[in-house]
PDB file of C-alpha atoms in Angstrom:
ATOM      1  CA  ASN A 252     -12.608 -10.891 -21.295  1.00 71.00           C
ATOM      2  CA  ALA A 253     -12.323 -14.040 -18.718  1.00 82.00           C
ATOM      3  CA  GLY A 254     -10.834 -12.621 -16.297  1.00 95.00           C
ATOM      4  CA  VAL A 255      -8.932 -15.092 -13.920  1.00 97.00           C
ATOM      5  CA  THR A 256     -10.524 -19.132 -14.572  1.00 97.00           C
ATOM      6  CA  GLN A 257      -9.746 -22.246 -12.678  1.00 97.00           C
ATOM      7  CA  THR A 258      -9.872 -25.542 -12.822  1.00 97.00           C
ATOM      8  CA  PRO A 259     -11.418 -27.967 -11.664  1.00 96.00           C
ATOM      9  CA  LYS A 260     -14.533 -25.944  -9.578  1.00 95.00           C
ATOM     10  CA  PHE A 261     -13.875 -28.423  -7.304  1.00 96.00           C
ATOM     11  CA  GLN A 262     -12.432 -32.229  -5.914  1.00 96.00           C
ATOM     12  CA  VAL A 263     -12.223 -34.561  -3.811  1.00 97.00           C
ATOM     13  CA  LEU A 264      -8.697 -36.696  -3.778  1.00 97.00           C
ATOM     14  CA  LYS A 265      -8.052 -39.888  -1.144  1.00 97.00           C
ATOM     15  CA  THR A 266      -4.986 -39.101   0.836  1.00 98.00           C
ATOM     16  CA  GLY A 267      -2.197 -39.335  -0.955  1.00 97.00           C
ATOM     17  CA  GLN A 268      -2.483 -38.982  -3.782  1.00 97.00           C
ATOM     18  CA  SER A 269      -1.319 -36.042  -6.889  1.00 97.00           C
ATOM     19  CA  MET A 270      -3.425 -33.193  -9.173  1.00 96.00           C
ATOM     20  CA  THR A 271      -2.858 -30.189 -10.480  1.00 97.00           C
ATOM     21  CA  LEU A 272      -4.668 -27.064 -10.010  1.00 98.00           C
ATOM     22  CA  GLN A 273      -4.680 -24.581 -13.355  1.00 97.00           C
ATOM     23  CA  CYS A 274      -5.022 -20.974 -13.444  1.00 98.00           C
ATOM     24  CA  ALA A 275      -4.499 -18.507 -16.851  1.00 98.00           C
ATOM     25  CA  GLN A 276      -5.547 -14.724 -16.934  1.00 97.00           C
ATOM     26  CA  ASP A 277      -6.144 -13.080 -19.710  1.00 96.00           C
ATOM     27  CA  MET A 278      -5.385 -10.215 -18.512  1.00 95.00           C
ATOM     28  CA  ASN A 279      -1.283  -9.942 -19.559  1.00 94.00           C
ATOM     29  CA  HIS A 280      -0.780  -9.490 -16.052  1.00 93.00           C
ATOM     30  CA  ASN A 281       2.239 -10.126 -15.277  1.00 92.00           C
ATOM     31  CA  SER A 282       2.451 -11.649 -11.581  1.00 93.00           C
ATOM     32  CA  MET A 283       0.283 -14.753 -10.306  1.00 95.00           C
ATOM     33  CA  TYR A 284      -0.008 -15.853  -7.375  1.00 96.00           C
ATOM     34  CA  TRP A 285      -1.635 -18.728  -5.559  1.00 98.00           C
ATOM     35  CA  TYR A 286      -3.235 -18.933  -2.005  1.00 98.00           C
ATOM     36  CA  ARG A 287      -5.746 -21.502   0.256  1.00 98.00           C
ATOM     37  CA  GLN A 288      -8.851 -19.849   2.539  1.00 97.00           C
ATOM     38  CA  ASP A 289      -9.246 -22.819   5.750  1.00 95.00           C
ATOM     39  CA  PRO A 290     -12.296 -21.337   7.455  1.00 87.00           C
ATOM     40  CA  GLY A 291     -10.959 -19.055   9.936  1.00 82.00           C
ATOM     41  CA  MET A 292      -8.005 -17.961   8.939  1.00 83.00           C
ATOM     42  CA  GLY A 293      -8.658 -15.792   6.104  1.00 89.00           C
ATOM     43  CA  LEU A 294      -6.243 -15.833   2.567  1.00 96.00           C
ATOM     44  CA  ARG A 295      -2.704 -17.350   3.274  1.00 96.00           C
ATOM     45  CA  LEU A 296      -0.048 -16.663   0.636  1.00 96.00           C
ATOM     46  CA  ILE A 297       0.953 -19.781  -0.648  1.00 97.00           C
ATOM     47  CA  TYR A 298       3.422 -19.457  -3.896  1.00 96.00           C
ATOM     48  CA  TYR A 299       3.693 -16.743  -6.526  1.00 94.00           C
ATOM     49  CA  SER A 300       5.294 -15.453  -9.517  1.00 94.00           C
ATOM     50  CA  ALA A 301       7.020 -11.874  -9.788  1.00 89.00           C
ATOM     51  CA  SER A 302       7.281 -12.230 -13.343  1.00 87.00           C
ATOM     52  CA  GLU A 303       7.367 -15.521 -16.064  1.00 88.00           C
ATOM     53  CA  GLY A 304      10.221 -17.319 -14.952  1.00 88.00           C
ATOM     54  CA  THR A 305      10.137 -16.968 -11.316  1.00 91.00           C
ATOM     55  CA  THR A 306       8.549 -18.900  -8.827  1.00 94.00           C
ATOM     56  CA  ASP A 307       9.129 -17.579  -4.549  1.00 93.00           C
ATOM     57  CA  LYS A 308       7.374 -19.766  -1.602  1.00 95.00           C
ATOM     58  CA  GLY A 309       4.864 -17.296   0.758  1.00 93.00           C
ATOM     59  CA  GLU A 310       3.777 -17.728   3.964  1.00 93.00           C
ATOM     60  CA  VAL A 311       2.458 -21.891   3.426  1.00 96.00           C
ATOM     61  CA  PRO A 312       4.344 -23.913   0.603  1.00 97.00           C
ATOM     62  CA  ASN A 313       4.828 -27.127   2.825  1.00 96.00           C
ATOM     63  CA  GLY A 314       3.279 -29.858   0.337  1.00 96.00           C
ATOM     64  CA  TYR A 315       3.372 -27.689  -2.630  1.00 98.00           C
ATOM     65  CA  ASN A 316       4.976 -27.314  -5.762  1.00 97.00           C
ATOM     66  CA  VAL A 317       4.076 -24.716  -8.011  1.00 97.00           C
ATOM     67  CA  SER A 318       4.519 -23.756 -12.644  1.00 97.00           C
ATOM     68  CA  ARG A 319       5.178 -20.623 -14.289  1.00 95.00           C
ATOM     69  CA  LEU A 320       4.015 -22.404 -17.408  1.00 89.00           C
ATOM     70  CA  ASN A 321       4.575 -19.042 -19.214  1.00 95.00           C
ATOM     71  CA  LYS A 322       2.249 -15.803 -19.220  1.00 95.00           C
ATOM     72  CA  ARG A 323      -0.682 -16.573 -18.901  1.00 97.00           C
ATOM     73  CA  GLU A 324      -0.943 -19.947 -17.461  1.00 97.00           C
ATOM     74  CA  PHE A 325       0.495 -20.880 -13.135  1.00 98.00           C
ATOM     75  CA  SER A 326      -0.375 -24.267 -12.132  1.00 98.00           C
ATOM     76  CA  LEU A 327      -0.449 -25.589  -8.537  1.00 98.00           C
ATOM     77  CA  ARG A 328       0.439 -29.452  -7.984  1.00 98.00           C
ATOM     78  CA  LEU A 329       0.031 -31.649  -5.180  1.00 97.00           C
ATOM     79  CA  GLU A 330       2.183 -34.198  -4.764  1.00 93.00           C
ATOM     80  CA  SER A 331       0.787 -36.265  -2.000  1.00 96.00           C
ATOM     81  CA  ALA A 332      -2.268 -34.986  -1.239  1.00 96.00           C
ATOM     82  CA  ALA A 333      -3.066 -35.295   2.821  1.00 97.00           C
ATOM     83  CA  PRO A 334      -6.217 -33.688   4.513  1.00 97.00           C
ATOM     84  CA  SER A 335      -4.625 -30.700   5.689  1.00 96.00           C
ATOM     85  CA  GLN A 336      -4.926 -30.323   2.803  1.00 97.00           C
ATOM     86  CA  THR A 337      -8.374 -29.630   2.812  1.00 97.00           C
ATOM     87  CA  SER A 338      -8.691 -25.899   1.338  1.00 97.00           C
ATOM     88  CA  VAL A 339     -10.507 -23.227  -1.434  1.00 97.00           C
ATOM     89  CA  TYR A 340      -7.978 -23.096  -3.146  1.00 98.00           C
ATOM     90  CA  PHE A 341      -7.748 -18.990  -5.455  1.00 98.00           C
ATOM     91  CA  CYS A 342      -5.772 -17.775  -7.886  1.00 98.00           C
ATOM     92  CA  ALA A 343      -5.054 -13.630  -8.001  1.00 97.00           C
ATOM     93  CA  SER A 344      -3.226 -12.355 -10.848  1.00 95.00           C
ATOM     94  CA  SER A 345      -1.886  -8.501 -11.277  1.00 92.00           C
ATOM     95  CA  GLU A 346       0.714  -5.575 -12.704  1.00 87.00           C
ATOM     96  CA  LEU A 347       4.035  -5.597 -11.175  1.00 79.00           C
ATOM     97  CA  GLY A 348       4.270  -3.523  -8.218  1.00 73.00           C
ATOM     98  CA  GLY A 349       3.478  -2.207  -5.348  1.00 73.00           C
ATOM     99  CA  GLY A 350      -0.556  -1.321  -4.616  1.00 80.00           C
ATOM    100  CA  ASN A 351      -1.998  -2.409  -7.855  1.00 85.00           C
ATOM    101  CA  GLU A 352      -5.022  -4.415  -7.427  1.00 90.00           C
ATOM    102  CA  GLN A 353      -4.987  -8.198  -7.596  1.00 94.00           C
ATOM    103  CA  TYR A 354      -7.693 -10.005  -9.730  1.00 95.00           C
ATOM    104  CA  PHE A 355      -9.489 -12.981  -8.237  1.00 97.00           C
ATOM    105  CA  GLY A 356     -10.103 -16.919  -9.824  1.00 97.00           C
ATOM    106  CA  PRO A 357     -13.018 -18.348  -8.475  1.00 96.00           C
ATOM    107  CA  GLY A 358     -11.152 -20.683  -6.404  1.00 96.00           C
ATOM    108  CA  THR A 359     -11.900 -24.393  -6.371  1.00 97.00           C
ATOM    109  CA  ARG A 360     -12.709 -26.308  -3.570  1.00 97.00           C
ATOM    110  CA  LEU A 361     -10.384 -29.131  -2.753  1.00 97.00           C
ATOM    111  CA  THR A 362     -11.559 -32.264  -0.180  1.00 97.00           C
ATOM    112  CA  VAL A 363      -8.340 -34.938   1.343  1.00 97.00           C
ATOM    113  CA  THR A 364     -10.572 -37.370   2.193  1.00 97.00           C
TER     114      THR A 364
ATOM    115  CA  ALA I 224       5.887  -9.577   9.229  1.00 79.00           C
ATOM    116  CA  GLN I 225       2.663  -8.154   9.226  1.00 86.00           C
ATOM    117  CA  THR I 226      -0.576  -9.073  10.511  1.00 93.00           C
ATOM    118  CA  VAL I 227      -3.753  -7.975   9.986  1.00 97.00           C
ATOM    119  CA  THR I 228      -6.440  -8.249  13.029  1.00 97.00           C
ATOM    120  CA  GLN I 229     -10.489  -7.653  12.160  1.00 97.00           C
ATOM    121  CA  SER I 230     -11.091  -8.599  15.620  1.00 96.00           C
ATOM    122  CA  GLN I 231     -15.826  -8.951  14.497  1.00 96.00           C
ATOM    123  CA  PRO I 232     -15.951 -12.680  13.551  1.00 95.00           C
ATOM    124  CA  GLU I 233     -19.795 -11.553  12.457  1.00 97.00           C
ATOM    125  CA  MET I 234     -22.265  -7.749  11.734  1.00 97.00           C
ATOM    126  CA  SER I 235     -25.513  -7.492  11.111  1.00 97.00           C
ATOM    127  CA  VAL I 236     -27.134  -4.689   9.996  1.00 98.00           C
ATOM    128  CA  GLN I 237     -30.290  -4.005   8.901  1.00 98.00           C
ATOM    129  CA  GLU I 238     -31.368  -2.508   4.964  1.00 97.00           C
ATOM    130  CA  ALA I 239     -30.939   1.559   4.495  1.00 97.00           C
ATOM    131  CA  GLU I 240     -28.103   1.842   7.470  1.00 98.00           C
ATOM    132  CA  THR I 241     -25.121   2.470   8.333  1.00 98.00           C
ATOM    133  CA  VAL I 242     -22.332  -0.615   9.323  1.00 98.00           C
ATOM    134  CA  THR I 243     -18.617  -0.178  10.281  1.00 98.00           C
ATOM    135  CA  LEU I 244     -16.003  -3.275   9.998  1.00 98.00           C
ATOM    136  CA  SER I 245     -13.069  -2.717  12.033  1.00 98.00           C
ATOM    137  CA  CYS I 246      -9.920  -3.101  10.622  1.00 98.00           C
ATOM    138  CA  THR I 247      -6.457  -2.830  12.667  1.00 98.00           C
ATOM    139  CA  TYR I 248      -2.934  -3.979  11.519  1.00 97.00           C
ATOM    140  CA  ASP I 249       1.255  -3.638  12.538  1.00 96.00           C
ATOM    141  CA  THR I 250       3.692  -3.126  10.586  1.00 93.00           C
ATOM    142  CA  SER I 251       7.261  -1.472  10.883  1.00 91.00           C
ATOM    143  CA  GLU I 252       7.094  -0.260   6.724  1.00 88.00           C
ATOM    144  CA  SER I 253       6.619   3.447   6.591  1.00 86.00           C
ATOM    145  CA  ASN I 254       4.538   3.525   2.938  1.00 88.00           C
ATOM    146  CA  TYR I 255       2.517   0.881   2.054  1.00 92.00           C
ATOM    147  CA  TYR I 256      -1.707  -0.333   1.146  1.00 94.00           C
ATOM    148  CA  LEU I 257      -4.044  -1.122   1.979  1.00 96.00           C
ATOM    149  CA  PHE I 258      -7.445  -2.856   0.664  1.00 97.00           C
ATOM    150  CA  TRP I 259     -10.872  -3.630   2.084  1.00 98.00           C
ATOM    151  CA  TYR I 260     -12.312  -7.502  -0.390  1.00 97.00           C
ATOM    152  CA  LYS I 261     -16.025  -8.460  -0.537  1.00 97.00           C
ATOM    153  CA  GLN I 262     -16.593 -12.607  -1.034  1.00 97.00           C
ATOM    154  CA  PRO I 263     -20.019 -12.879  -1.107  1.00 96.00           C
ATOM    155  CA  PRO I 264     -21.528 -16.596  -0.853  1.00 92.00           C
ATOM    156  CA  SER I 265     -20.528 -17.211  -4.864  1.00 92.00           C
ATOM    157  CA  ARG I 266     -16.860 -17.428  -3.085  1.00 93.00           C
ATOM    158  CA  GLN I 267     -15.407 -14.567  -5.296  1.00 94.00           C
ATOM    159  CA  MET I 268     -12.910 -11.777  -4.537  1.00 95.00           C
ATOM    160  CA  ILE I 269     -14.768  -8.344  -5.527  1.00 95.00           C
ATOM    161  CA  LEU I 270     -11.911  -5.417  -4.833  1.00 96.00           C
ATOM    162  CA  VAL I 271     -14.359  -2.593  -2.529  1.00 97.00           C
ATOM    163  CA  ILE I 272     -11.649  -0.326  -2.158  1.00 97.00           C
ATOM    164  CA  ARG I 273      -8.533   0.843  -1.915  1.00 96.00           C
ATOM    165  CA  GLN I 274      -5.959   3.425   0.368  1.00 96.00           C
ATOM    166  CA  GLU I 275      -2.194   4.826  -0.542  1.00 93.00           C
ATOM    167  CA  ALA I 276      -0.285   5.416   2.514  1.00 92.00           C
ATOM    168  CA  TYR I 277       1.255   7.876   2.293  1.00 90.00           C
ATOM    169  CA  LYS I 278      -2.060   9.302   0.689  1.00 89.00           C
ATOM    170  CA  GLN I 279      -4.010  11.499   3.814  1.00 85.00           C
ATOM    171  CA  GLN I 280      -7.552  11.764   2.131  1.00 93.00           C
ATOM    172  CA  ASN I 281      -9.768   8.975   3.071  1.00 96.00           C
ATOM    173  CA  ALA I 282     -10.455   6.390   0.732  1.00 95.00           C
ATOM    174  CA  THR I 283     -14.353   6.521  -1.257  1.00 96.00           C
ATOM    175  CA  GLU I 284     -16.477   4.073  -3.990  1.00 95.00           C
ATOM    176  CA  ASN I 285     -20.054   5.459  -3.493  1.00 96.00           C
ATOM    177  CA  ARG I 286     -21.438   3.653  -0.751  1.00 97.00           C
ATOM    178  CA  PHE I 287     -17.817   2.259   0.580  1.00 98.00           C
ATOM    179  CA  SER I 288     -16.217   4.997   2.436  1.00 97.00           C
ATOM    180  CA  VAL I 289     -12.573   4.019   4.995  1.00 98.00           C
ATOM    181  CA  ASN I 290     -11.403   6.192   7.835  1.00 97.00           C
ATOM    182  CA  PHE I 291      -8.075   5.610   7.963  1.00 96.00           C
ATOM    183  CA  GLN I 292      -5.637   5.966  11.107  1.00 95.00           C
ATOM    184  CA  LYS I 293      -2.137   5.566  10.056  1.00 94.00           C
ATOM    185  CA  ALA I 294      -1.099   6.321  13.025  1.00 94.00           C
ATOM    186  CA  ALA I 295      -2.749   3.949  15.067  1.00 95.00           C
ATOM    187  CA  LYS I 296      -3.063   1.392  12.412  1.00 96.00           C
ATOM    188  CA  SER I 297      -6.402   1.040  11.744  1.00 97.00           C
ATOM    189  CA  PHE I 298      -8.345   1.106   9.201  1.00 97.00           C
ATOM    190  CA  SER I 299     -12.293   0.438   8.909  1.00 98.00           C
ATOM    191  CA  LEU I 300     -14.832   0.492   6.285  1.00 98.00           C
ATOM    192  CA  LYS I 301     -17.529   2.218   6.374  1.00 98.00           C
ATOM    193  CA  ILE I 302     -20.740   0.914   4.718  1.00 98.00           C
ATOM    194  CA  SER I 303     -23.613   3.636   3.774  1.00 98.00           C
ATOM    195  CA  ASP I 304     -27.505   2.800   3.114  1.00 98.00           C
ATOM    196  CA  SER I 305     -26.146  -1.363   3.026  1.00 98.00           C
ATOM    197  CA  GLN I 306     -28.487  -3.106   0.934  1.00 97.00           C
ATOM    198  CA  LEU I 307     -28.577  -6.532   0.861  1.00 97.00           C
ATOM    199  CA  GLY I 308     -26.184  -6.807  -1.773  1.00 96.00           C
ATOM    200  CA  ASP I 309     -23.742  -6.709   1.114  1.00 98.00           C
ATOM    201  CA  THR I 310     -24.612  -9.880   1.983  1.00 97.00           C
ATOM    202  CA  ALA I 311     -20.327 -10.946   2.390  1.00 97.00           C
ATOM    203  CA  MET I 312     -17.925 -11.669   4.439  1.00 97.00           C
ATOM    204  CA  TYR I 313     -15.612  -8.396   4.249  1.00 98.00           C
ATOM    205  CA  PHE I 314     -11.603  -8.457   4.505  1.00 98.00           C
ATOM    206  CA  CYS I 315      -9.347  -6.105   5.527  1.00 98.00           C
ATOM    207  CA  ALA I 316      -5.616  -7.120   3.795  1.00 97.00           C
ATOM    208  CA  PHE I 317      -2.243  -5.341   4.129  1.00 96.00           C
ATOM    209  CA  MET I 318       0.127  -4.689   1.086  1.00 93.00           C
ATOM    210  CA  LYS I 319       3.561  -3.645   1.064  1.00 88.00           C
ATOM    211  CA  HIS I 320       5.383  -0.929  -0.991  1.00 83.00           C
ATOM    212  CA  LEU I 321       7.908  -2.350  -3.047  1.00 74.00           C
ATOM    213  CA  VAL I 322       9.907  -1.688  -5.959  1.00 68.00           C
ATOM    214  CA  SER I 323       8.948  -2.017  -9.269  1.00 65.00           C
ATOM    215  CA  GLY I 324       9.543  -4.837 -10.675  1.00 66.00           C
ATOM    216  CA  THR I 325       8.412  -6.590  -7.375  1.00 71.00           C
ATOM    217  CA  ALA I 326       5.484  -8.955  -7.073  1.00 73.00           C
ATOM    218  CA  SER I 327       2.615  -7.533  -4.312  1.00 78.00           C
ATOM    219  CA  LYS I 328       1.858  -9.553  -2.297  1.00 87.00           C
ATOM    220  CA  LEU I 329      -1.547  -9.344   0.396  1.00 93.00           C
ATOM    221  CA  THR I 330      -2.047 -10.255   4.720  1.00 95.00           C
ATOM    222  CA  PHE I 331      -5.656 -11.014   4.848  1.00 96.00           C
ATOM    223  CA  GLY I 332      -6.939 -10.370   7.894  1.00 97.00           C
ATOM    224  CA  THR I 333      -9.546 -13.558   9.690  1.00 96.00           C
ATOM    225  CA  GLY I 334     -12.621 -11.451   7.249  1.00 97.00           C
ATOM    226  CA  THR I 335     -16.128 -10.358   9.038  1.00 97.00           C
ATOM    227  CA  ARG I 336     -18.637 -12.174   7.714  1.00 97.00           C
ATOM    228  CA  LEU I 337     -21.423  -8.950   7.728  1.00 98.00           C
ATOM    229  CA  GLN I 338     -25.999  -9.942   7.730  1.00 98.00           C
ATOM    230  CA  VAL I 339     -27.486  -6.670   6.302  1.00 98.00           C
ATOM    231  CA  THR I 340     -31.273  -7.902   7.366  1.00 97.00           C
ATOM    232  CA  LEU I 341     -34.611  -6.739   5.668  1.00 94.00           C
TER     233      LEU I 341
END
C-alpha cells in the first residue's frame, strides 16, 4: 500500500517550457487535490477533484491545468512555466465529505529558471 | 472566505519539556473541522490531530493535545514531553463542514517551525 505517490520528486525547467506532474493514490479515495507550498505562505490549493470526472479551481489556479485521468490518477500541467511557479507541489487525496483526513504525497520540488 | 493565522514563525523547546503552538482562525461557519499537520525535514505532511467544532471536548493523541476555544476562534496545539523527532514545521488548517458528496478543502496557516533541543 503505497498511499499517494508523485513523480518526479525534483524538476528544473526553463521559462516557457511545459511539464506534467503526476499523482496516483491506491486508497480508493474519491477526492484528490493539488497544493503548492511557498516559503512563508503555507500550502495553497491550486485545483481539486471531488470525484472522477469533475475538477474545480482552488485558490491559485492561474497558469495550471489538471486532468482526472481515472479514480486513481490526478495530473497537474504547467503549459508555459514561469519563475513564479517555482515551488513545492503536493498532491493529496481523501474520502468524500467533510472532516476527512487528507493524505499527502511526498511532494515535487520544481524550479523554473 | 476562511483565514488561518499562526503568529509564531519559530519556536524552540528543550527535550522533555512542554510547548504550545498557537493558531487562530476566522470564519462565519458554525460547523467545521480543525487540523494540525506536521512537516518534518523529509517534507512529508503528517496529520497530528483533528478536532470537530461541534464537539466541546478537546482532542488528544498521545503526547499531543489541543485547546479549542470556539468563541475565541482559537486552536492551540500542546506537545508534552517533547522529543527530538518532534522537530518539524507545524501547520494549522481549517476545513468547512460540507454536505456529503463534496470535496473537503483545507485552508492552511503559514506554519510554525519547532526546534527541539537537547
